[in-house]
Amino acid sequence: MALVVDLVIYFNFRQAQGNATSNSAEALTDQGRDSRRQMTAQEADFADRQLSQAASLGQVAANYLLAMQDADG
């Protein structure tokens, strides 16, 4: 009888251990995915700000060239 109880405890422990390992791996995968998603959003925002600044500077340069052309014309 003690052997049966020991085997039941052993197999339940092994199953719980396997479930914990699986849950831990899934949690780490989810955490990695969330971190990559957050980093991608931050990089996109940064790139958007850089492109907006470049577009603004391009507009200033174009306006300057037009003003210089009008002044010479």
Short mmCIF file of N, CA and C in Angstrom, two decimals:
data_model
loop_
_atom_site.label_atom_id
_atom_site.label_comp_id
_atom_site.label_asym_id
_atom_site.label_seq_id
_atom_site.Cartn_x
_atom_site.Cartn_y
_atom_site.Cartn_z
N MET A 1 0.82 -1.19 0.00
CA MET A 1 0.00 0.00 0.00
C MET A 1 0.87 1.26 0.00
N ALA A 2 1.92 1.26 0.79
CA ALA A 2 2.81 2.41 0.86
C ALA A 2 3.47 2.65 -0.50
N LEU A 3 3.78 1.57 -1.21
CA LEU A 3 4.37 1.70 -2.53
C LEU A 3 3.42 2.40 -3.49
N VAL A 4 2.14 2.06 -3.44
CA VAL A 4 1.14 2.69 -4.30
C VAL A 4 1.06 4.18 -3.99
N VAL A 5 1.02 4.52 -2.72
CA VAL A 5 0.96 5.93 -2.31
C VAL A 5 2.21 6.66 -2.79
N ASP A 6 3.36 6.03 -2.61
CA ASP A 6 4.61 6.64 -3.06
C ASP A 6 4.60 6.87 -4.57
N LEU A 7 4.11 5.90 -5.32
CA LEU A 7 4.06 6.04 -6.78
C LEU A 7 3.09 7.14 -7.20
N VAL A 8 1.94 7.21 -6.55
CA VAL A 8 0.96 8.27 -6.86
C VAL A 8 1.57 9.64 -6.58
N ILE A 9 2.22 9.77 -5.43
CA ILE A 9 2.86 11.04 -5.08
C ILE A 9 3.96 11.37 -6.09
N TYR A 10 4.76 10.38 -6.44
CA TYR A 10 5.86 10.60 -7.38
C TYR A 10 5.33 11.06 -8.74
N PHE A 11 4.34 10.36 -9.28
CA PHE A 11 3.82 10.71 -10.60
C PHE A 11 3.10 12.06 -10.58
N ASN A 12 2.39 12.36 -9.50
CA ASN A 12 1.75 13.67 -9.39
C ASN A 12 2.79 14.78 -9.30
N PHE A 13 3.87 14.52 -8.57
CA PHE A 13 4.94 15.50 -8.48
C PHE A 13 5.57 15.73 -9.85
N ARG A 14 5.83 14.67 -10.58
CA ARG A 14 6.43 14.80 -11.92
C ARG A 14 5.51 15.57 -12.85
N GLN A 15 4.21 15.30 -12.76
CA GLN A 15 3.25 16.02 -13.59
C GLN A 15 3.22 17.50 -13.21
N ALA A 16 3.21 17.81 -11.93
CA ALA A 16 3.21 19.20 -11.48
C ALA A 16 4.49 19.90 -11.91
N GLN A 17 5.59 19.18 -11.84
CA GLN A 17 6.87 19.75 -12.25
C GLN A 17 6.86 20.06 -13.76
N GLY A 18 6.32 19.15 -14.54
CA GLY A 18 6.22 19.37 -15.98
C GLY A 18 5.30 20.54 -16.30
N ASN A 19 4.19 20.63 -15.59
CA ASN A 19 3.27 21.75 -15.81
C ASN A 19 3.92 23.08 -15.46
N ALA A 20 4.66 23.10 -14.36
CA ALA A 20 5.33 24.33 -13.94
C ALA A 20 6.38 24.75 -14.97
N THR A 21 7.11 23.79 -15.49
CA THR A 21 8.12 24.09 -16.51
C THR A 21 7.45 24.64 -17.76
N SER A 22 6.37 24.02 -18.18
CA SER A 22 5.65 24.47 -19.36
C SER A 22 5.08 25.87 -19.16
N ASN A 23 4.49 26.11 -18.00
CA ASN A 23 3.93 27.43 -17.71
C ASN A 23 5.01 28.49 -17.66
N SER A 24 6.16 28.15 -17.11
CA SER A 24 7.27 29.09 -17.04
C SER A 24 7.78 29.43 -18.44
N ALA A 25 7.90 28.43 -19.28
CA ALA A 25 8.36 28.67 -20.66
C ALA A 25 7.37 29.54 -21.41
N GLU A 26 6.08 29.28 -21.24
CA GLU A 26 5.06 30.10 -21.89
C GLU A 26 5.12 31.54 -21.40
N ALA A 27 5.30 31.73 -20.10
CA ALA A 27 5.38 33.08 -19.53
C ALA A 27 6.59 33.83 -20.07
N LEU A 28 7.72 33.14 -20.20
CA LEU A 28 8.92 33.78 -20.74
C LEU A 28 8.73 34.14 -22.21
N THR A 29 8.06 33.28 -22.96
CA THR A 29 7.77 33.58 -24.36
C THR A 29 6.88 34.80 -24.47
N ASP A 30 5.84 34.86 -23.65
CA ASP A 30 4.94 36.01 -23.65
C ASP A 30 5.68 37.29 -23.27
N GLN A 31 6.53 37.20 -22.27
CA GLN A 31 7.29 38.36 -21.82
C GLN A 31 8.22 38.85 -22.94
N GLY A 32 8.87 37.93 -23.62
CA GLY A 32 9.75 38.30 -24.73
C GLY A 32 8.98 38.96 -25.85
N ARG A 33 7.81 38.42 -26.18
CA ARG A 33 6.98 39.00 -27.23
C ARG A 33 6.54 40.41 -26.86
N ASP A 34 6.12 40.59 -25.61
CA ASP A 34 5.69 41.92 -25.15
C ASP A 34 6.84 42.91 -25.18
N SER A 35 8.03 42.47 -24.79
CA SER A 35 9.20 43.35 -24.81
C SER A 35 9.55 43.76 -26.23
N ARG A 36 9.51 42.82 -27.16
CA ARG A 36 9.80 43.14 -28.57
C ARG A 36 8.76 44.09 -29.13
N ARG A 37 7.49 43.88 -28.78
CA ARG A 37 6.42 44.76 -29.26
C ARG A 37 6.63 46.18 -28.73
N GLN A 38 6.97 46.31 -27.46
CA GLN A 38 7.20 47.62 -26.86
C GLN A 38 8.41 48.30 -27.50
N MET A 39 9.49 47.55 -27.70
CA MET A 39 10.69 48.11 -28.31
C MET A 39 10.42 48.55 -29.75
N THR A 40 9.65 47.77 -30.48
CA THR A 40 9.31 48.13 -31.86
C THR A 40 8.50 49.42 -31.90
N ALA A 41 7.55 49.56 -30.99
CA ALA A 41 6.74 50.79 -30.93
C ALA A 41 7.61 51.99 -30.60
N GLN A 42 8.55 51.84 -29.67
CA GLN A 42 9.44 52.94 -29.31
C GLN A 42 10.33 53.33 -30.49
N GLU A 43 10.86 52.34 -31.19
CA GLU A 43 11.71 52.62 -32.35
C GLU A 43 10.91 53.30 -33.46
N ALA A 44 9.66 52.89 -33.65
CA ALA A 44 8.81 53.52 -34.66
C ALA A 44 8.53 54.98 -34.30
N ASP A 45 8.27 55.26 -33.04
CA ASP A 45 8.05 56.64 -32.60
C ASP A 45 9.29 57.49 -32.83
N PHE A 46 10.45 56.93 -32.50
CA PHE A 46 11.71 57.65 -32.68
C PHE A 46 11.94 57.95 -34.16
N ALA A 47 11.74 56.96 -35.01
CA ALA A 47 11.93 57.15 -36.45
C ALA A 47 10.94 58.17 -36.99
N ASP A 48 9.71 58.15 -36.49
CA ASP A 48 8.70 59.11 -36.92
C ASP A 48 9.13 60.54 -36.58
N ARG A 49 9.67 60.72 -35.38
CA ARG A 49 10.14 62.05 -34.98
C ARG A 49 11.30 62.51 -35.86
N GLN A 50 12.21 61.59 -36.18
CA GLN A 50 13.34 61.94 -37.04
C GLN A 50 12.86 62.34 -38.43
N LEU A 51 11.93 61.58 -38.98
CA LEU A 51 11.43 61.89 -40.32
C LEU A 51 10.64 63.19 -40.33
N SER A 52 9.89 63.45 -39.27
CA SER A 52 9.14 64.70 -39.19
C SER A 52 10.09 65.89 -39.14
N GLN A 53 11.16 65.76 -38.37
CA GLN A 53 12.15 66.83 -38.28
C GLN A 53 12.81 67.05 -39.64
N ALA A 54 13.16 65.98 -40.32
CA ALA A 54 13.79 66.11 -41.65
C ALA A 54 12.83 66.76 -42.64
N ALA A 55 11.56 66.40 -42.58
CA ALA A 55 10.57 67.00 -43.47
C ALA A 55 10.42 68.49 -43.19
N SER A 56 10.41 68.86 -41.92
CA SER A 56 10.30 70.27 -41.55
C SER A 56 11.51 71.05 -42.05
N LEU A 57 12.69 70.50 -41.88
CA LEU A 57 13.90 71.17 -42.36
C LEU A 57 13.90 71.29 -43.88
N GLY A 58 13.41 70.28 -44.55
CA GLY A 58 13.30 70.33 -46.01
C GLY A 58 12.35 71.42 -46.46
N GLN A 59 11.26 71.59 -45.73
CA GLN A 59 10.29 72.65 -46.05
C GLN A 59 10.91 74.03 -45.83
N VAL A 60 11.66 74.19 -44.75
CA VAL A 60 12.35 75.46 -44.48
C VAL A 60 13.33 75.76 -45.61
N ALA A 61 14.08 74.76 -46.03
CA ALA A 61 15.06 74.96 -47.12
C ALA A 61 14.36 75.32 -48.42
N ALA A 62 13.25 74.66 -48.72
CA ALA A 62 12.52 74.97 -49.95
C ALA A 62 11.97 76.39 -49.91
N ASN A 63 11.42 76.79 -48.77
CA ASN A 63 10.91 78.16 -48.64
C ASN A 63 12.03 79.19 -48.78
N TYR A 64 13.18 78.88 -48.23
CA TYR A 64 14.33 79.77 -48.34
C TYR A 64 14.75 79.92 -49.81
N LEU A 65 14.82 78.82 -50.52
CA LEU A 65 15.22 78.88 -51.93
C LEU A 65 14.21 79.66 -52.76
N LEU A 66 12.92 79.48 -52.47
CA LEU A 66 11.90 80.25 -53.18
C LEU A 66 12.02 81.74 -52.86
N ALA A 67 12.28 82.07 -51.61
CA ALA A 67 12.44 83.47 -51.22
C ALA A 67 13.66 84.08 -51.90
N MET A 68 14.74 83.32 -51.99
CA MET A 68 15.95 83.81 -52.66
C MET A 68 15.70 84.01 -54.15
N GLN A 69 14.94 83.11 -54.75
CA GLN A 69 14.62 83.22 -56.17
C GLN A 69 13.76 84.47 -56.41
N ASP A 70 12.78 84.70 -55.54
CA ASP A 70 11.93 85.88 -55.68
C ASP A 70 12.73 87.16 -55.47
N ALA A 71 13.68 87.14 -54.56
CA ALA A 71 14.49 88.33 -54.28
C ALA A 71 15.40 88.65 -55.47
N ASP A 72 15.89 87.65 -56.17
CA ASP A 72 16.77 87.87 -57.32
C ASP A 72 15.98 88.19 -58.58
N GLY A 73 14.72 87.75 -58.61
CA GLY A 73 13.92 87.86 -59.82
C GLY A 73 13.34 89.18 -60.01
#
